[in-house]
Amino acid sequence: MRSSMEWNLSLSLAAVAVLMAGCSPDYGIDQPDDDDSGDDSGDDDSTPADDDSGDDDSTAADDDSTAADDDSTAADDDTSGDDDTAAAVGWCNLQWPPTLEATAGDPAAGPVYGRVYVAGTTPGPGQGPGVQGQIGVGPSGTDPASDASWTWTEAAYNADYDGLIPGDLSNDEYAATFPAPGAGTWSYAFRFSTDSGATYTPCDLTGTDDGWGQGDAGALTVR
């Protein structure tokens, strides 16, 4: 028969065995905290920090088609702001004389004077550049703009004259002599061009403000 001491020792050993049965001692076996099958997403190479799309060469900063490099910009457009159209004749007249007599065959009838105004060209001292003046003679009562029988002689710059304001020297005066036609009554007039003779504006004694008038042309009598 066991003594009380032996009985107590047996109970103690049994209790220890029970406790040890509920434990899993670590003998080098991987535990859940060391599981190699854990989520590797923390080291995922596809994270934004390693994403090569951040260096996309097609970004606006590297885009060669940007407006800054566009050779077709208005600043390089040869068709902008460079209008070479000549200024038109603003006003002109047959200044003097209103009548003239000449001898048939005279090579230098006249002289005859005409004045012209071209905005931005004739105002101020000296001859306005790009202006061409001519004196013409044709059949009496005809229109020099439409009658091809008129003959024309180049006129030369003569002097500056005031326009609407005293001292503005807005009008350039031209003068010329011309070969007298055959005996009879003729008309004469001035005309001016600012496009190297491509077009002309005919000028009578009253000026171009009221247009061309056949009755306002100079009257030439040749004997």
PDB file of C-alpha atoms in Angstrom:
ATOM      1  CA  MET A   1       0.000   0.000   0.000  1.00  0.00           C
ATOM      2  CA  ARG A   2       1.297   3.391  -1.100  1.00  0.00           C
ATOM      3  CA  SER A   3       2.115   5.974   1.431  1.00  0.00           C
ATOM      4  CA  SER A   4       0.590   9.413   1.148  1.00  0.00           C
ATOM      5  CA  MET A   5       3.917  10.772  -0.084  1.00  0.00           C
ATOM      6  CA  GLU A   6       4.066   8.299  -2.952  1.00  0.00           C
ATOM      7  CA  TRP A   7       0.499   9.116  -3.888  1.00  0.00           C
ATOM      8  CA  ASN A   8       1.145  12.819  -4.016  1.00  0.00           C
ATOM      9  CA  LEU A   9       4.245  12.286  -6.165  1.00  0.00           C
ATOM     10  CA  SER A  10       2.281  10.199  -8.627  1.00  0.00           C
ATOM     11  CA  LEU A  11      -0.328  12.960  -8.972  1.00  0.00           C
ATOM     12  CA  SER A  12       2.351  15.549  -9.515  1.00  0.00           C
ATOM     13  CA  LEU A  13       4.007  13.532 -12.284  1.00  0.00           C
ATOM     14  CA  ALA A  14       0.671  12.975 -13.940  1.00  0.00           C
ATOM     15  CA  ALA A  15      -0.077  16.685 -13.886  1.00  0.00           C
ATOM     16  CA  VAL A  16       3.283  17.480 -15.432  1.00  0.00           C
ATOM     17  CA  ALA A  17       2.679  14.925 -18.174  1.00  0.00           C
ATOM     18  CA  VAL A  18      -0.679  16.518 -18.982  1.00  0.00           C
ATOM     19  CA  LEU A  19       0.858  19.966 -19.187  1.00  0.00           C
ATOM     20  CA  MET A  20       3.685  18.788 -21.415  1.00  0.00           C
ATOM     21  CA  ALA A  21       1.245  17.061 -23.744  1.00  0.00           C
ATOM     22  CA  GLY A  22      -0.397  20.446 -24.471  1.00  0.00           C
ATOM     23  CA  CYS A  23       2.884  22.135 -25.452  1.00  0.00           C
ATOM     24  CA  SER A  24       4.803  21.952 -28.783  1.00  0.00           C
ATOM     25  CA  PRO A  25       8.442  22.385 -28.019  1.00  0.00           C
ATOM     26  CA  ASP A  26      10.561  24.181 -30.716  1.00  0.00           C
ATOM     27  CA  TYR A  27      12.916  21.650 -32.265  1.00  0.00           C
ATOM     28  CA  GLY A  28      13.941  23.835 -35.307  1.00  0.00           C
ATOM     29  CA  ILE A  29      10.511  23.484 -36.986  1.00  0.00           C
ATOM     30  CA  ASP A  30       9.300  26.713 -38.634  1.00  0.00           C
ATOM     31  CA  GLN A  31       6.669  28.431 -36.591  1.00  0.00           C
ATOM     32  CA  PRO A  32       3.917  30.642 -38.049  1.00  0.00           C
ATOM     33  CA  ASP A  33       5.981  33.780 -37.378  1.00  0.00           C
ATOM     34  CA  ASP A  34       8.815  32.369 -39.523  1.00  0.00           C
ATOM     35  CA  ASP A  35       6.559  30.990 -42.333  1.00  0.00           C
ATOM     36  CA  ASP A  36       8.428  31.436 -45.666  1.00  0.00           C
ATOM     37  CA  SER A  37       5.069  31.341 -47.426  1.00  0.00           C
ATOM     38  CA  GLY A  38       4.228  34.755 -46.002  1.00  0.00           C
ATOM     39  CA  ASP A  39       3.036  37.604 -48.265  1.00  0.00           C
ATOM     40  CA  ASP A  40       5.895  38.833 -50.442  1.00  0.00           C
ATOM     41  CA  SER A  41       3.840  41.780 -51.629  1.00  0.00           C
ATOM     42  CA  GLY A  42       5.966  44.040 -49.455  1.00  0.00           C
ATOM     43  CA  ASP A  43       8.836  43.361 -51.844  1.00  0.00           C
ATOM     44  CA  ASP A  44       6.669  43.371 -54.996  1.00  0.00           C
ATOM     45  CA  ASP A  45       8.779  44.730 -57.885  1.00  0.00           C
ATOM     46  CA  SER A  46       5.658  46.154 -59.440  1.00  0.00           C
ATOM     47  CA  THR A  47       5.235  48.835 -56.819  1.00  0.00           C
ATOM     48  CA  PRO A  48       4.955  52.445 -58.113  1.00  0.00           C
ATOM     49  CA  ALA A  49       8.430  53.216 -56.784  1.00  0.00           C
ATOM     50  CA  ASP A  50       9.961  50.679 -59.199  1.00  0.00           C
ATOM     51  CA  ASP A  51       7.432  51.148 -62.038  1.00  0.00           C
ATOM     52  CA  ASP A  52       9.275  52.071 -65.233  1.00  0.00           C
ATOM     53  CA  SER A  53       6.152  53.847 -66.447  1.00  0.00           C
ATOM     54  CA  GLY A  54       7.274  56.842 -64.385  1.00  0.00           C
ATOM     55  CA  ASP A  55       9.969  57.421 -67.007  1.00  0.00           C
ATOM     56  CA  ASP A  56       7.602  57.265 -69.999  1.00  0.00           C
ATOM     57  CA  ASP A  57       9.393  59.011 -72.871  1.00  0.00           C
ATOM     58  CA  SER A  58       6.064  60.071 -74.293  1.00  0.00           C
ATOM     59  CA  THR A  59       5.441  62.658 -71.573  1.00  0.00           C
ATOM     60  CA  ALA A  60       4.631  66.220 -72.597  1.00  0.00           C
ATOM     61  CA  ALA A  61       8.028  67.384 -71.350  1.00  0.00           C
ATOM     62  CA  ASP A  62       9.816  65.266 -73.999  1.00  0.00           C
ATOM     63  CA  ASP A  63       7.148  65.525 -76.711  1.00  0.00           C
ATOM     64  CA  ASP A  64       8.807  67.017 -79.788  1.00  0.00           C
ATOM     65  CA  SER A  65       5.408  68.005 -81.112  1.00  0.00           C
ATOM     66  CA  THR A  66       4.820  70.606 -78.397  1.00  0.00           C
ATOM     67  CA  ALA A  67       3.845  74.125 -79.443  1.00  0.00           C
ATOM     68  CA  ALA A  68       7.232  75.425 -78.279  1.00  0.00           C
ATOM     69  CA  ASP A  69       9.016  73.377 -80.970  1.00  0.00           C
ATOM     70  CA  ASP A  70       6.299  73.673 -83.630  1.00  0.00           C
ATOM     71  CA  ASP A  71       7.893  75.189 -86.711  1.00  0.00           C
ATOM     72  CA  SER A  72       4.477  76.188 -87.981  1.00  0.00           C
ATOM     73  CA  THR A  73       3.914  78.787 -85.256  1.00  0.00           C
ATOM     74  CA  ALA A  74       2.681  82.244 -86.229  1.00  0.00           C
ATOM     75  CA  ALA A  75       6.106  83.684 -85.328  1.00  0.00           C
ATOM     76  CA  ASP A  76       7.662  81.677 -88.201  1.00  0.00           C
ATOM     77  CA  ASP A  77       4.755  82.075 -90.580  1.00  0.00           C
ATOM     78  CA  ASP A  78       6.028  83.951 -93.613  1.00  0.00           C
ATOM     79  CA  THR A  79       2.467  84.886 -94.468  1.00  0.00           C
ATOM     80  CA  SER A  80       1.816  86.970 -91.269  1.00  0.00           C
ATOM     81  CA  GLY A  81       2.239  90.772 -90.808  1.00  0.00           C
ATOM     82  CA  ASP A  82       4.520  91.156 -93.924  1.00  0.00           C
ATOM     83  CA  ASP A  83       2.124  92.778 -96.439  1.00  0.00           C
ATOM     84  CA  ASP A  84       4.160  94.284 -99.284  1.00  0.00           C
ATOM     85  CA  THR A  85       1.155  95.922-100.992  1.00  0.00           C
ATOM     86  CA  ALA A  86       2.021  99.466-102.123  1.00  0.00           C
ATOM     87  CA  ALA A  87       0.048 102.371-100.661  1.00  0.00           C
ATOM     88  CA  ALA A  88      -2.526 103.679-103.124  1.00  0.00           C
ATOM     89  CA  VAL A  89      -2.636 107.180-104.564  1.00  0.00           C
ATOM     90  CA  GLY A  90      -4.754 109.127-102.104  1.00  0.00           C
ATOM     91  CA  TRP A  91      -5.171 112.251-104.231  1.00  0.00           C
ATOM     92  CA  CYS A  92      -3.643 113.870-107.318  1.00  0.00           C
ATOM     93  CA  ASN A  93      -4.335 116.678-109.788  1.00  0.00           C
ATOM     94  CA  LEU A  94      -3.247 118.450-112.929  1.00  0.00           C
ATOM     95  CA  GLN A  95      -1.865 121.500-111.204  1.00  0.00           C
ATOM     96  CA  TRP A  96      -0.967 123.873-114.045  1.00  0.00           C
ATOM     97  CA  PRO A  97      -1.481 125.187-116.680  1.00  0.00           C
ATOM     98  CA  PRO A  98      -5.184 124.683-117.494  1.00  0.00           C
ATOM     99  CA  THR A  99      -4.584 125.568-121.144  1.00  0.00           C
ATOM    100  CA  LEU A 100      -1.550 125.377-123.374  1.00  0.00           C
ATOM    101  CA  GLU A 101      -0.547 126.288-126.906  1.00  0.00           C
ATOM    102  CA  ALA A 102       2.214 124.590-128.866  1.00  0.00           C
ATOM    103  CA  THR A 103       3.658 124.315-132.336  1.00  0.00           C
ATOM    104  CA  ALA A 104       3.284 121.075-134.206  1.00  0.00           C
ATOM    105  CA  GLY A 105       6.413 119.015-133.906  1.00  0.00           C
ATOM    106  CA  ASP A 106       7.659 120.892-130.848  1.00  0.00           C
ATOM    107  CA  PRO A 107       9.641 118.260-128.910  1.00  0.00           C
ATOM    108  CA  ALA A 108       9.203 120.021-125.586  1.00  0.00           C
ATOM    109  CA  ALA A 109       5.750 121.548-125.216  1.00  0.00           C
ATOM    110  CA  GLY A 110       5.000 122.722-121.725  1.00  0.00           C
ATOM    111  CA  PRO A 111       6.128 122.383-119.011  1.00  0.00           C
ATOM    112  CA  VAL A 112       3.078 120.902-117.252  1.00  0.00           C
ATOM    113  CA  TYR A 113       2.804 120.257-113.473  1.00  0.00           C
ATOM    114  CA  GLY A 114       0.909 117.709-111.405  1.00  0.00           C
ATOM    115  CA  ARG A 115       0.722 116.993-107.680  1.00  0.00           C
ATOM    116  CA  VAL A 116       0.161 113.787-105.736  1.00  0.00           C
ATOM    117  CA  TYR A 117      -0.513 112.659-102.171  1.00  0.00           C
ATOM    118  CA  VAL A 118       0.246 109.117-100.938  1.00  0.00           C
ATOM    119  CA  ALA A 119      -0.279 108.427 -97.222  1.00  0.00           C
ATOM    120  CA  GLY A 120       2.957 107.585 -95.424  1.00  0.00           C
ATOM    121  CA  THR A 121       4.997 108.275 -98.553  1.00  0.00           C
ATOM    122  CA  THR A 122       4.786 111.844 -99.863  1.00  0.00           C
ATOM    123  CA  PRO A 123       4.432 113.804 -96.567  1.00  0.00           C
ATOM    124  CA  GLY A 124       7.651 115.496 -95.426  1.00  0.00           C
ATOM    125  CA  PRO A 125      10.668 116.893 -97.245  1.00  0.00           C
ATOM    126  CA  GLY A 126      11.878 115.261-100.456  1.00  0.00           C
ATOM    127  CA  GLN A 127      10.444 112.865-102.984  1.00  0.00           C
ATOM    128  CA  GLY A 128       8.236 110.063-101.706  1.00  0.00           C
ATOM    129  CA  PRO A 129       9.729 106.695-102.750  1.00  0.00           C
ATOM    130  CA  GLY A 130       7.951 104.436-105.203  1.00  0.00           C
ATOM    131  CA  VAL A 131       5.839 107.143-106.874  1.00  0.00           C
ATOM    132  CA  GLN A 132       5.777 107.449-110.662  1.00  0.00           C
ATOM    133  CA  GLY A 133       4.245 110.434-112.516  1.00  0.00           C
ATOM    134  CA  GLN A 134       3.474 110.924-116.219  1.00  0.00           C
ATOM    135  CA  ILE A 135       2.011 113.638-118.458  1.00  0.00           C
ATOM    136  CA  GLY A 136      -0.287 112.424-121.226  1.00  0.00           C
ATOM    137  CA  VAL A 137      -1.892 113.840-124.374  1.00  0.00           C
ATOM    138  CA  GLY A 138      -4.912 112.406-126.195  1.00  0.00           C
ATOM    139  CA  PRO A 139      -7.907 113.231-128.358  1.00  0.00           C
ATOM    140  CA  SER A 140     -10.041 116.006-126.909  1.00  0.00           C
ATOM    141  CA  GLY A 141     -12.917 114.825-124.715  1.00  0.00           C
ATOM    142  CA  THR A 142     -11.629 111.242-124.209  1.00  0.00           C
ATOM    143  CA  ASP A 143     -10.880 109.314-121.005  1.00  0.00           C
ATOM    144  CA  PRO A 144      -7.178 108.489-120.508  1.00  0.00           C
ATOM    145  CA  ALA A 145      -8.060 105.468-118.370  1.00  0.00           C
ATOM    146  CA  SER A 146      -9.801 103.724-121.260  1.00  0.00           C
ATOM    147  CA  ASP A 147      -8.522 105.336-124.481  1.00  0.00           C
ATOM    148  CA  ALA A 148      -5.330 103.647-125.641  1.00  0.00           C
ATOM    149  CA  SER A 149      -4.515 106.452-128.106  1.00  0.00           C
ATOM    150  CA  TRP A 150      -3.151 108.674-125.340  1.00  0.00           C
ATOM    151  CA  THR A 151       0.649 109.018-125.319  1.00  0.00           C
ATOM    152  CA  TRP A 152       2.578 109.358-122.066  1.00  0.00           C
ATOM    153  CA  THR A 153       5.869 110.973-121.053  1.00  0.00           C
ATOM    154  CA  GLU A 154       7.689 110.371-117.758  1.00  0.00           C
ATOM    155  CA  ALA A 155       7.624 113.305-115.329  1.00  0.00           C
ATOM    156  CA  ALA A 156      10.283 114.147-112.752  1.00  0.00           C
ATOM    157  CA  TYR A 157       9.928 115.118-109.092  1.00  0.00           C
ATOM    158  CA  ASN A 158       9.976 118.909-108.795  1.00  0.00           C
ATOM    159  CA  ALA A 159       9.173 120.119-105.267  1.00  0.00           C
ATOM    160  CA  ASP A 160       7.160 119.646-102.046  1.00  0.00           C
ATOM    161  CA  TYR A 161       3.914 121.508-101.367  1.00  0.00           C
ATOM    162  CA  ASP A 162       1.606 121.735 -98.394  1.00  0.00           C
ATOM    163  CA  GLY A 163      -1.563 119.696 -98.276  1.00  0.00           C
ATOM    164  CA  LEU A 164      -4.482 120.378 -95.938  1.00  0.00           C
ATOM    165  CA  ILE A 165      -2.282 121.702 -93.118  1.00  0.00           C
ATOM    166  CA  PRO A 166       0.203 124.542 -93.619  1.00  0.00           C
ATOM    167  CA  GLY A 167       3.756 123.255 -93.327  1.00  0.00           C
ATOM    168  CA  ASP A 168       2.919 119.545 -93.661  1.00  0.00           C
ATOM    169  CA  LEU A 169       4.602 119.205 -97.101  1.00  0.00           C
ATOM    170  CA  SER A 170       2.174 116.396 -97.865  1.00  0.00           C
ATOM    171  CA  ASN A 171       2.090 116.757-101.661  1.00  0.00           C
ATOM    172  CA  ASP A 172       4.883 116.000-104.110  1.00  0.00           C
ATOM    173  CA  GLU A 173       4.889 117.967-107.374  1.00  0.00           C
ATOM    174  CA  TYR A 174       6.074 116.476-110.670  1.00  0.00           C
ATOM    175  CA  ALA A 175       6.839 118.311-113.925  1.00  0.00           C
ATOM    176  CA  ALA A 176       7.442 117.391-117.559  1.00  0.00           C
ATOM    177  CA  THR A 177       7.482 118.633-121.123  1.00  0.00           C
ATOM    178  CA  PHE A 178       6.153 116.461-123.932  1.00  0.00           C
ATOM    179  CA  PRO A 179       6.312 116.175-127.744  1.00  0.00           C
ATOM    180  CA  ALA A 180       3.499 118.200-129.307  1.00  0.00           C
ATOM    181  CA  PRO A 181       1.150 116.186-131.523  1.00  0.00           C
ATOM    182  CA  GLY A 182      -0.160 117.351-134.888  1.00  0.00           C
ATOM    183  CA  ALA A 183      -2.225 120.464-135.359  1.00  0.00           C
ATOM    184  CA  GLY A 184      -5.606 120.456-133.656  1.00  0.00           C
ATOM    185  CA  THR A 185      -7.245 120.505-130.258  1.00  0.00           C
ATOM    186  CA  TRP A 186      -6.156 117.960-127.684  1.00  0.00           C
ATOM    187  CA  SER A 187      -6.620 117.053-124.024  1.00  0.00           C
ATOM    188  CA  TYR A 188      -3.813 116.549-121.548  1.00  0.00           C
ATOM    189  CA  ALA A 189      -3.668 115.226-117.973  1.00  0.00           C
ATOM    190  CA  PHE A 190      -1.389 113.773-115.341  1.00  0.00           C
ATOM    191  CA  ARG A 191      -1.464 110.259-113.933  1.00  0.00           C
ATOM    192  CA  PHE A 192       0.367 108.598-111.011  1.00  0.00           C
ATOM    193  CA  SER A 193       1.294 105.062-109.978  1.00  0.00           C
ATOM    194  CA  THR A 194       2.633 103.490-106.768  1.00  0.00           C
ATOM    195  CA  ASP A 195       3.095  99.946-108.097  1.00  0.00           C
ATOM    196  CA  SER A 196       5.766 100.454-110.755  1.00  0.00           C
ATOM    197  CA  GLY A 197       3.256 101.254-113.464  1.00  0.00           C
ATOM    198  CA  ALA A 198       0.964  98.241-113.004  1.00  0.00           C
ATOM    199  CA  THR A 199      -1.958 100.621-112.352  1.00  0.00           C
ATOM    200  CA  TYR A 200      -2.393 104.388-112.709  1.00  0.00           C
ATOM    201  CA  THR A 201      -4.723 107.034-111.314  1.00  0.00           C
ATOM    202  CA  PRO A 202      -5.616 109.776-113.859  1.00  0.00           C
ATOM    203  CA  CYS A 203      -5.701 113.331-112.500  1.00  0.00           C
ATOM    204  CA  ASP A 204      -7.580 116.362-113.880  1.00  0.00           C
ATOM    205  CA  LEU A 205      -7.639 120.049-112.896  1.00  0.00           C
ATOM    206  CA  THR A 206     -10.113 119.573-110.017  1.00  0.00           C
ATOM    207  CA  GLY A 207      -8.282 116.585-108.542  1.00  0.00           C
ATOM    208  CA  THR A 208      -9.420 113.046-107.869  1.00  0.00           C
ATOM    209  CA  ASP A 209     -11.828 113.856-105.042  1.00  0.00           C
ATOM    210  CA  ASP A 210     -14.632 114.164-107.605  1.00  0.00           C
ATOM    211  CA  GLY A 211     -13.306 111.548-110.022  1.00  0.00           C
ATOM    212  CA  TRP A 212     -12.221 112.016-113.605  1.00  0.00           C
ATOM    213  CA  GLY A 213     -14.078 114.622-115.676  1.00  0.00           C
ATOM    214  CA  GLN A 214     -13.403 115.008-119.385  1.00  0.00           C
ATOM    215  CA  GLY A 215     -14.310 118.687-119.131  1.00  0.00           C
ATOM    216  CA  ASP A 216     -11.653 119.150-116.433  1.00  0.00           C
ATOM    217  CA  ALA A 217      -8.717 117.976-118.523  1.00  0.00           C
ATOM    218  CA  GLY A 218      -6.133 120.473-119.746  1.00  0.00           C
ATOM    219  CA  ALA A 219      -6.872 121.958-123.178  1.00  0.00           C
ATOM    220  CA  LEU A 220      -4.039 121.918-125.724  1.00  0.00           C
ATOM    221  CA  THR A 221      -4.140 123.845-128.996  1.00  0.00           C
ATOM    222  CA  VAL A 222      -1.489 122.894-131.541  1.00  0.00           C
ATOM    223  CA  ARG A 223      -0.896 125.073-134.594  1.00  0.00           C
TER     224      ARG A 223
END
